[in-house]
CSV table of C-alpha atoms and ligand atoms in Angstrom, one decimal:
chain,number,residue,atom,x,y,z
A,12,MET,CA,0.2,0.2,0.0
A,13,VAL,CA,1.3,3.4,-1.0
A,14,LEU,CA,0.7,6.0,1.7
A,15,VAL,CA,0.1,9.5,0.6
A,16,VAL,CA,2.0,11.8,3.4
A,17,PRO,CA,0.3,15.1,3.7
A,18,LEU,CA,2.8,17.7,4.1
A,19,SER,CA,2.1,19.3,7.8
A,20,VAL,CA,2.6,18.3,11.3
A,21,GLU,CA,-0.7,18.1,12.2
A,22,LYS,CA,-1.4,15.5,9.5
A,23,LEU,CA,1.7,13.4,10.3
A,24,VAL,CA,0.9,13.5,14.4
A,25,GLU,CA,-2.8,12.1,13.2
A,26,MET,CA,-1.4,9.4,10.9
A,27,VAL,CA,0.7,8.3,13.8
A,28,LYS,CA,-1.8,8.6,16.4
A,29,SER,CA,-4.4,6.5,14.6
A,30,LEU,CA,-2.1,3.9,13.5
A,31,TYR,CA,0.1,3.2,16.9
A,32,ARG,CA,-1.8,4.9,19.4
A,33,ASP,CA,-2.2,0.8,20.8
A,34,ILE,CA,1.7,0.1,21.0
A,35,ASP,CA,3.4,-0.8,24.4
A,36,CYS,CA,6.2,1.6,23.7
A,37,ALA,CA,8.7,2.9,21.3
A,38,VAL,CA,12.5,3.8,21.7
A,39,ALA,CA,13.0,6.9,19.4
A,40,CYS,CA,16.6,6.9,18.3
A,41,VAL,CA,17.6,10.4,17.2
A,42,SER,CA,21.0,11.3,15.9
A,43,GLY,CA,20.5,15.2,15.7
A,44,GLY,CA,20.1,15.2,12.0
A,45,VAL,CA,16.9,16.8,10.9
A,46,ASP,CA,15.2,13.5,9.6
A,47,SER,CA,15.3,11.8,13.2
A,48,THR,CA,14.8,14.9,15.1
A,49,VAL,CA,11.7,15.3,13.6
A,50,SER,CA,10.7,11.5,13.3
A,51,ALA,CA,11.0,11.6,17.0
A,52,ILE,CA,9.4,14.7,17.7
A,53,ILE,CA,6.4,13.7,15.7
A,54,ALA,CA,6.1,10.4,17.7
A,55,LYS,CA,6.2,12.3,21.1
A,56,LEU,CA,3.5,14.3,19.9
A,57,ALA,CA,1.4,11.8,18.6
A,58,LEU,CA,2.1,9.0,21.3
A,59,GLY,CA,3.5,10.9,24.3
A,60,GLU,CA,5.1,9.3,27.7
A,61,LYS,CA,5.1,6.1,25.6
A,62,VAL,CA,7.9,7.4,23.4
A,63,TYR,CA,11.4,7.4,25.1
A,64,PRO,CA,14.1,9.7,22.5
A,65,VAL,CA,17.6,8.4,22.6
A,66,PHE,CA,21.1,9.1,21.4
A,67,ILE,CA,23.6,6.2,20.7
A,68,ASP,CA,26.8,7.0,20.8
A,69,THR,CA,28.5,4.6,18.3
A,70,GLY,CA,32.2,5.5,18.3
A,71,PHE,CA,31.8,7.0,15.0
A,72,MET,CA,30.4,10.7,15.6
A,73,ARG,CA,32.0,13.7,15.7
A,74,PHE,CA,33.7,15.2,18.1
A,75,ASP,CA,31.8,16.1,21.6
A,76,GLU,CA,28.4,15.0,19.1
A,77,ALA,CA,26.3,13.7,21.9
A,78,ARG,CA,27.0,16.2,24.7
A,79,SER,CA,26.1,19.3,21.7
A,80,ILE,CA,23.1,17.5,20.5
A,81,LYS,CA,21.5,17.3,23.8
A,82,GLU,CA,22.2,20.7,24.4
A,83,ALA,CA,20.9,22.0,21.0
A,84,LEU,CA,17.6,19.7,21.3
A,85,LYS,CA,16.8,20.8,25.4
A,86,GLY,CA,13.4,21.9,25.5
A,87,LEU,CA,12.2,19.9,22.1
A,88,LEU,CA,13.1,16.4,23.4
A,89,ASP,CA,14.6,14.9,26.3
A,90,LEU,CA,17.3,12.7,25.0
A,91,GLU,CA,19.1,9.9,27.1
A,92,ILE,CA,22.7,9.2,26.0
A,93,TYR,CA,23.7,5.6,25.5
A,94,ASP,CA,27.4,4.8,25.0
A,95,PHE,CA,28.1,1.9,22.8
A,96,ALA,CA,31.4,3.2,21.0
A,97,ASN,CA,33.5,0.3,22.1
A,98,ASN,CA,31.7,-2.3,21.1
A,99,ILE,CA,30.4,-0.8,18.1
A,100,ILE,CA,34.0,-0.1,16.6
A,101,SER,CA,35.3,-3.4,17.9
A,102,SER,CA,32.9,-5.4,16.3
A,103,ILE,CA,34.0,-3.1,12.3
A,104,GLU,CA,37.6,-2.9,13.1
A,105,GLY,CA,39.8,-4.7,10.2
A,106,LEU,CA,36.8,-4.8,7.8
A,107,SER,CA,37.8,-3.0,4.3
A,108,ASP,CA,34.6,-3.5,1.9
A,109,ALA,CA,32.0,-0.7,1.9
A,110,GLU,CA,29.3,-2.6,2.1
A,111,GLU,CA,30.4,-5.2,4.4
A,112,LYS,CA,31.4,-2.4,6.9
A,113,ARG,CA,27.8,-0.9,6.5
A,114,ILE,CA,26.3,-4.2,7.4
A,115,ALA,CA,28.2,-5.1,10.3
A,116,PHE,CA,27.7,-1.7,11.6
A,117,ARG,CA,23.8,-2.1,11.0
A,118,GLU,CA,23.7,-5.1,12.7
A,119,SER,CA,25.8,-3.7,16.2
A,120,PHE,CA,23.8,-0.7,15.9
A,121,TYR,CA,20.7,-2.7,16.0
A,122,ARG,CA,21.9,-4.8,18.9
A,123,ALA,CA,22.8,-1.7,20.8
A,124,VAL,CA,19.0,-0.4,20.0
A,125,LYS,CA,17.2,-3.9,21.0
A,126,ARG,CA,19.3,-3.9,24.4
A,127,ILE,CA,17.8,-0.2,25.1
A,128,ALA,CA,14.3,-1.7,23.9
A,129,GLU,CA,14.5,-4.5,26.3
A,130,GLU,CA,15.5,-2.3,29.0
A,131,LYS,CA,12.6,-0.1,28.6
A,132,LYS,CA,10.1,-3.3,27.6
A,133,CYS,CA,9.1,-1.6,24.4
A,134,GLY,CA,8.3,-3.6,21.0
A,135,TRP,CA,8.9,-0.5,18.8
A,136,ILE,CA,11.4,2.1,17.5
A,137,VAL,CA,10.9,5.2,15.7
A,138,GLN,CA,13.1,5.8,13.0
A,139,GLY,CA,13.7,9.2,10.6
A,140,THR,CA,13.9,6.9,7.4
A,141,ILE,CA,13.1,9.1,4.4
A,142,LYS,CA,12.3,8.2,1.0
A,143,ALA,CA,15.6,8.5,-0.9
A,144,ASP,CA,16.9,6.0,1.8
A,145,VAL,CA,14.6,3.5,0.7
A,146,VAL,CA,14.8,4.6,-2.9
A,147,GLU,CA,18.7,3.8,-2.8
A,148,THR,CA,18.3,0.5,-0.7
A,149,VAL,CA,15.7,-1.0,-3.2
A,150,GLY,CA,17.7,0.2,-6.1
A,151,LYS,CA,21.0,-1.6,-4.5
A,152,ILE,CA,22.6,1.4,-4.5
A,153,LYS,CA,23.9,1.0,-1.5
A,154,THR,CA,22.8,-0.1,2.0
A,155,GLN,CA,21.2,2.3,4.1
A,156,HIS,CA,21.6,1.3,7.6
A,157,ASN,CA,18.1,2.4,8.7
A,158,VAL,CA,16.6,0.5,5.8
A,159,LEU,CA,15.2,-2.4,7.9
A,160,SER,CA,14.4,-5.7,5.9
A,161,ASP,CA,11.8,-8.0,7.4
A,162,GLU,CA,14.3,-10.6,8.4
A,163,LEU,CA,16.3,-7.9,10.1
A,164,LEU,CA,13.0,-6.7,12.1
A,165,LYS,CA,12.2,-10.4,12.7
A,166,ARG,CA,15.6,-11.6,14.0
A,167,PHE,CA,15.4,-8.5,16.7
A,168,ASN,CA,11.8,-8.8,17.0
A,169,LEU,CA,11.7,-4.7,17.1
A,170,ARG,CA,8.8,-3.2,14.8
A,171,VAL,CA,9.4,0.1,13.3
A,172,ILE,CA,7.5,3.6,13.2
A,173,GLU,CA,8.7,5.8,10.5
A,174,PRO,CA,6.7,8.9,10.1
A,175,LEU,CA,8.7,10.3,7.5
A,176,ILE,CA,9.2,7.4,5.5
A,177,GLU,CA,7.2,9.3,2.2
A,178,LEU,CA,9.2,12.5,2.2
A,179,TYR,CA,12.3,13.7,0.6
A,180,LYS,CA,14.7,15.8,2.7
A,181,HIS,CA,13.4,19.2,1.7
A,182,GLU,CA,10.0,18.5,2.8
A,183,VAL,CA,11.2,17.2,6.0
A,184,ARG,CA,12.7,20.6,6.6
A,185,GLU,CA,9.7,22.1,5.7
A,186,ILE,CA,7.9,20.0,8.4
A,187,ALA,CA,10.8,21.1,10.5
A,188,ARG,CA,10.2,24.5,10.2
A,189,GLN,CA,6.6,24.5,11.0
A,190,LEU,CA,7.3,22.6,14.1
A,191,GLY,CA,9.8,25.9,15.0
A,192,LEU,CA,12.9,23.9,15.3
A,193,PRO,CA,16.1,26.0,15.7
A,194,ARG,CA,17.8,26.8,12.4
A,195,CYS,CA,20.9,24.9,13.5
A,196,ILE,CA,18.8,21.7,13.3
A,197,ILE,CA,17.0,22.7,10.2
A,198,GLU,CA,20.0,23.2,8.4
A,199,ARG,CA,22.3,20.9,9.6
A,200,GLN,CA,24.3,19.0,7.1
A,201,PRO,CA,23.3,15.6,6.7
A,202,PHE,CA,25.3,13.3,8.7
A,203,PRO,CA,25.1,9.4,7.6
A,204,GLY,CA,23.6,7.1,9.8
A,205,PRO,CA,26.9,5.1,10.0
A,206,GLY,CA,29.1,8.2,10.3
A,207,LEU,CA,32.6,8.8,10.1
A,208,LEU,CA,32.6,4.8,9.6
A,209,ILE,CA,32.1,5.5,5.4
A,210,ARG,CA,34.7,8.6,5.7
A,211,THR,CA,37.3,6.2,7.3
A,212,VAL,CA,37.6,4.9,3.6
A,213,GLY,CA,39.1,1.1,3.1
A,214,LYS,CA,39.8,-0.9,6.1
A,215,MET,CA,38.9,0.5,9.3
A,216,TYR,CA,41.4,0.7,12.1
A,217,ARG,CA,41.1,3.4,15.1
A,218,GLU,CA,44.2,5.6,13.9
A,219,LYS,CA,42.5,6.4,10.9
A,220,LEU,CA,39.3,6.8,12.6
A,221,GLU,CA,40.6,9.4,14.6
A,222,LEU,CA,42.4,11.2,12.0
A,223,VAL,CA,38.8,11.2,10.1
A,224,ARG,CA,37.3,13.0,13.7
A,225,GLU,CA,40.4,15.6,13.8
A,226,ALA,CA,40.0,16.4,10.0
A,227,THR,CA,35.9,16.9,10.3
A,228,LYS,CA,36.6,19.2,13.2
A,229,ILE,CA,38.8,21.7,10.7
A,230,VAL,CA,36.4,21.6,8.0
A,231,GLU,CA,33.6,22.1,9.7
A,232,LYS,CA,34.8,24.9,12.1
A,233,ARG,CA,35.6,26.8,8.6
A,234,LEU,CA,32.3,25.6,6.6
A,235,ASN,CA,29.6,25.9,8.9
A,236,GLY,CA,27.3,28.3,8.2
A,237,SER,CA,28.6,28.6,4.6
A,238,GLY,CA,25.5,27.2,3.2
A,239,TYR,CA,27.0,24.1,1.6
A,240,SER,CA,24.5,21.1,1.3
A,241,GLN,CA,27.4,19.2,2.6
A,242,TYR,CA,31.2,19.5,3.4
A,243,PHE,CA,33.6,16.8,4.8
A,244,PRO,CA,36.8,15.2,4.5
A,245,ALA,CA,37.6,11.7,4.1
A,246,ILE,CA,40.7,9.9,4.8
A,247,TRP,CA,42.5,6.4,3.0
A,248,GLU,CA,45.8,5.3,2.7
A,249,TYR,CA,48.4,6.9,0.0
A,250,ASP,CA,48.9,4.0,-2.1
A,251,VAL,CA,49.4,4.7,-5.5
A,252,ALA,CA,48.8,2.3,-8.3
A,253,GLY,CA,49.3,4.2,-11.4
A,254,GLU,CA,50.0,7.3,-13.2
A,255,GLY,CA,49.7,9.2,-16.6
A,256,SER,CA,49.1,12.1,-18.6
A,257,ILE,CA,46.3,13.0,-20.7
A,258,ASP,CA,46.0,16.6,-22.8
A,259,GLY,CA,48.8,18.3,-20.4
A,260,ILE,CA,46.8,16.9,-17.3
A,261,GLU,CA,49.1,14.9,-14.8
A,262,TYR,CA,47.4,12.4,-12.9
A,263,ILE,CA,47.9,9.1,-10.3
A,264,VAL,CA,45.1,7.0,-9.6
A,265,PHE,CA,44.9,5.4,-5.7
A,266,ASN,CA,44.9,1.5,-5.1
A,267,ILE,CA,41.8,1.8,-2.9
A,268,LYS,CA,38.4,2.0,-4.3
A,269,THR,CA,35.5,4.5,-4.1
A,270,THR,CA,31.9,4.5,-5.0
A,271,GLY,CA,30.0,6.2,-8.0
A,272,VAL,CA,26.5,5.8,-9.6
A,273,VAL,CA,26.2,5.4,-13.1
A,274,ASP,CA,23.0,4.9,-15.0
A,275,ASN,CA,21.4,4.4,-11.4
A,276,VAL,CA,23.5,1.7,-10.6
A,277,ARG,CA,26.8,1.6,-7.8
A,278,VAL,CA,29.9,1.6,-9.6
A,279,TYR,CA,33.3,0.8,-7.7
A,280,GLY,CA,36.7,2.2,-9.1
A,281,HIS,CA,39.5,4.0,-8.2
A,282,PRO,CA,39.9,7.8,-7.5
A,283,VAL,CA,41.9,9.8,-9.6
A,284,LEU,CA,44.2,13.0,-8.3
A,285,ILE,CA,45.1,15.6,-10.5
A,286,LYS,CA,48.4,16.8,-9.7
A,287,ARG,CA,49.0,19.2,-12.1
A,288,TYR,CA,46.6,21.0,-15.5
A,289,PRO,CA,47.3,23.2,-18.5
A,290,ALA,CA,46.5,26.9,-16.7
A,291,GLY,CA,43.3,28.2,-18.5
A,292,LEU,CA,41.6,24.8,-18.1
A,293,ASP,CA,37.9,24.5,-16.4
A,294,VAL,CA,39.0,22.7,-13.7
A,295,LEU,CA,35.2,21.4,-13.0
A,296,LYS,CA,35.4,20.1,-16.8
A,297,ILE,CA,38.6,17.8,-15.9
A,298,TYR,CA,36.3,15.2,-14.6
A,299,SER,CA,34.7,14.9,-18.5
A,300,TYR,CA,38.7,13.6,-19.4
A,301,PHE,CA,37.8,10.4,-17.2
A,302,ASP,CA,35.6,7.4,-17.2
A,303,GLY,CA,33.0,7.8,-14.3
A,304,ARG,CA,33.1,4.1,-14.5
A,305,SER,CA,36.5,3.2,-13.7
A,306,ASN,CA,37.1,6.7,-11.8
A,307,PRO,CA,34.2,7.6,-10.3
A,308,HIS,CA,35.8,10.7,-8.0
A,309,ILE,CA,38.2,13.3,-9.8
A,310,LEU,CA,40.1,15.3,-7.4
A,311,ILE,CA,42.6,18.1,-7.5
A,312,GLU,CA,45.9,18.5,-5.2
A,313,LEU,CA,45.3,21.1,-2.9
A,314,THR,CA,48.7,20.6,-0.6
A,315,ASP,CA,51.6,17.6,-1.1
A,316,ASN,CA,53.7,17.4,2.1
A,317,ASN,CA,55.7,15.1,0.1
A,318,ARG,CA,55.7,12.2,3.4
A,319,GLY,CA,53.2,10.8,5.4
A,320,GLU,CA,50.8,7.9,5.0
A,321,TYR,CA,47.1,9.2,4.6
A,322,VAL,CA,45.2,11.1,2.2
A,323,ALA,CA,42.7,13.5,3.2
A,324,ALA,CA,40.1,14.3,0.6
A,325,ILE,CA,37.5,17.1,1.2
A,326,ARG,CA,34.5,17.0,-0.7
A,327,ILE,CA,31.8,19.9,-0.7
A,328,VAL,CA,28.7,20.0,-2.5
A,329,LYS,CA,25.4,21.5,-3.5
A,330,THR,CA,21.9,19.6,-3.7
A,331,GLU,CA,18.4,19.7,-3.4
A,332,ASN,CA,17.8,15.9,-2.9
A,333,TYR,CA,20.9,14.2,-2.5
A,334,MET,CA,20.0,11.9,-5.9
A,335,MET,CA,22.3,14.3,-7.7
A,336,ALA,CA,24.7,17.2,-6.7
A,337,GLU,CA,26.9,19.6,-8.1
A,338,VAL,CA,30.2,20.7,-6.7
A,339,PRO,CA,30.2,24.7,-6.2
A,340,ARG,CA,32.9,27.0,-7.3
A,341,ILE,CA,35.3,28.1,-4.7
A,342,ASP,CA,38.2,30.4,-4.6
A,343,ILE,CA,41.2,28.3,-4.6
A,344,ASN,CA,43.2,30.4,-2.1
A,345,GLU,CA,39.8,29.5,0.2
A,346,LEU,CA,40.4,26.0,-0.3
A,347,LYS,CA,44.4,26.1,-0.2
A,348,LEU,CA,44.2,27.8,3.5
A,349,LEU,CA,41.6,25.0,4.4
A,350,ALA,CA,44.0,22.6,3.3
A,351,LYS,CA,46.6,23.8,4.9
A,352,GLU,CA,45.2,23.3,8.1
A,353,VAL,CA,44.1,19.7,7.6
A,354,ALA,CA,47.5,18.9,6.1
A,355,SER,CA,49.1,19.9,9.8
A,356,LEU,CA,47.6,16.5,10.9
A,357,PRO,CA,50.3,13.8,11.9
A,358,LYS,CA,50.5,11.5,9.0
A,359,ILE,CA,48.5,13.3,6.1
A,360,ARG,CA,50.6,13.3,2.9
A,361,VAL,CA,47.8,14.9,0.4
A,362,VAL,CA,45.1,17.0,1.1
A,363,THR,CA,42.7,16.9,-2.2
A,364,PHE,CA,39.7,18.3,-3.5
A,365,ASP,CA,36.8,16.7,-5.2
A,366,ILE,CA,35.6,18.1,-8.6
A,367,THR,CA,33.3,15.2,-9.5
A,368,PRO,CA,29.2,15.7,-9.5
A,369,LYS,CA,27.0,13.1,-8.6
A,370,PRO,CA,26.1,11.4,-11.4
A,371,PRO,CA,28.8,9.9,-11.7
A,372,ALA,CA,30.4,10.1,-8.4
A,373,THR,CA,28.3,9.5,-5.2
A,374,ILE,CA,28.2,12.4,-2.3
A,375,GLU,CA,30.4,9.7,-0.1
A,376,TYR,CA,33.5,8.2,-1.3
A,377,GLU,CA,32.2,4.6,0.0
B,23,LIG,P1,25.9,9.2,-1.8
B,23,LIG,O1,27.2,8.8,-1.2
B,23,LIG,O2,24.9,8.2,-2.1
B,23,LIG,O3,24.5,9.9,-0.6
B,23,LIG,O4,25.8,9.9,-2.9
B,23,LIG,C1,23.8,10.6,-0.7
B,23,LIG,C2,23.6,11.2,0.5
B,23,LIG,O5,23.4,10.0,1.5
B,23,LIG,C3,24.3,10.2,2.9
B,23,LIG,N1,24.4,9.0,2.8
B,23,LIG,C4,24.5,8.2,3.9
B,23,LIG,N2,23.3,7.9,4.8
B,23,LIG,N3,23.5,5.9,5.6
B,23,LIG,C5,23.3,6.9,6.0
B,23,LIG,O6,22.3,7.3,6.6
B,23,LIG,C6,24.7,5.6,4.8
B,23,LIG,O7,25.5,4.4,4.9
B,23,LIG,C7,25.1,6.6,3.7
B,23,LIG,N4,25.8,6.6,2.6
B,23,LIG,C8,25.7,7.9,1.9
B,23,LIG,C9,25.3,10.9,2.2
B,23,LIG,O8,26.0,11.7,3.3
B,23,LIG,C10,24.4,12.0,1.5
B,23,LIG,O9,24.0,12.7,2.0
């Protein structure tokens, strides 16, 4: 059955009330992003005391995230914080494949949710799943951790309330405005459920994860309030598989694989780093020299320390619906200043900037 969800708080609350008023109780998983926050508030307005809003520290959150989200939502939701960081990180350490990592994350995340639901004696959870999450999982573009299969729900013996399942991000923001949420929540850039995990590209280990956390702090400090849809760094090993040149463009190819999306199908290929390009060449057009299937992400170099083990790859995009995205034109000197700060972190060899739109690249690297 396709539910046509009307775009008003009252109607969403009515819908949740009419469908779920007889449940025992529900744990509402809130990450601080606009989707899960709006979902939890709608559920709370509809079901009152039966809803327990919680924040789970997965270990893949940004610096100080639990405390700052609790603070930002004060007076709107009384969040209970649960720390599962060590459990969840340990269950993923050593894994390399992007899908395997997402699936392992989903497994330990829901084990944590189940423990909380048992503690509260609830058979239900509330989630901020939106339409794009479902479209991408069903289309096998990637496994969204919050799109639960019947098998998972059965195995964890949980049932799920998803008030926003028919809405896209800009519609959720509209509901958030109707709810009078603070701007910092409404305009907060989306942060993926598995968080920094998918920005610790390739093999997951703690040193790399901590480096992503540090680099994220720097990038967000400079770009919060910039109006870009998403802006973040990812980290992977400086491991070069090959080099070449084409029409005066000198490049290297990394060994790691990153994701792209071509004709609505996910592809995996090696990112390319442009070391040098002819003066006057439109930087945003360089990507058209490469094949998006083999090389979904094309990067330009901002800084090379000439030593160090890691690539810090900065990505900035503008998008309405997150299904397509463009790279904004940013003054190269501004980017270089940001890169200089990131390059001062330990063991960083190069800092890059991704010039590829979606498609052919995905927004994230995995
Ligand atoms: P991609 O990389 O697929 O990203 O172009 C589109 C949007 O989805 C977010 N994203 C995720 N969100 N779990 C999430 O909850 C994930 O595994 C995941 N992967 C990507 C991404 O940040 C962007 O907003």
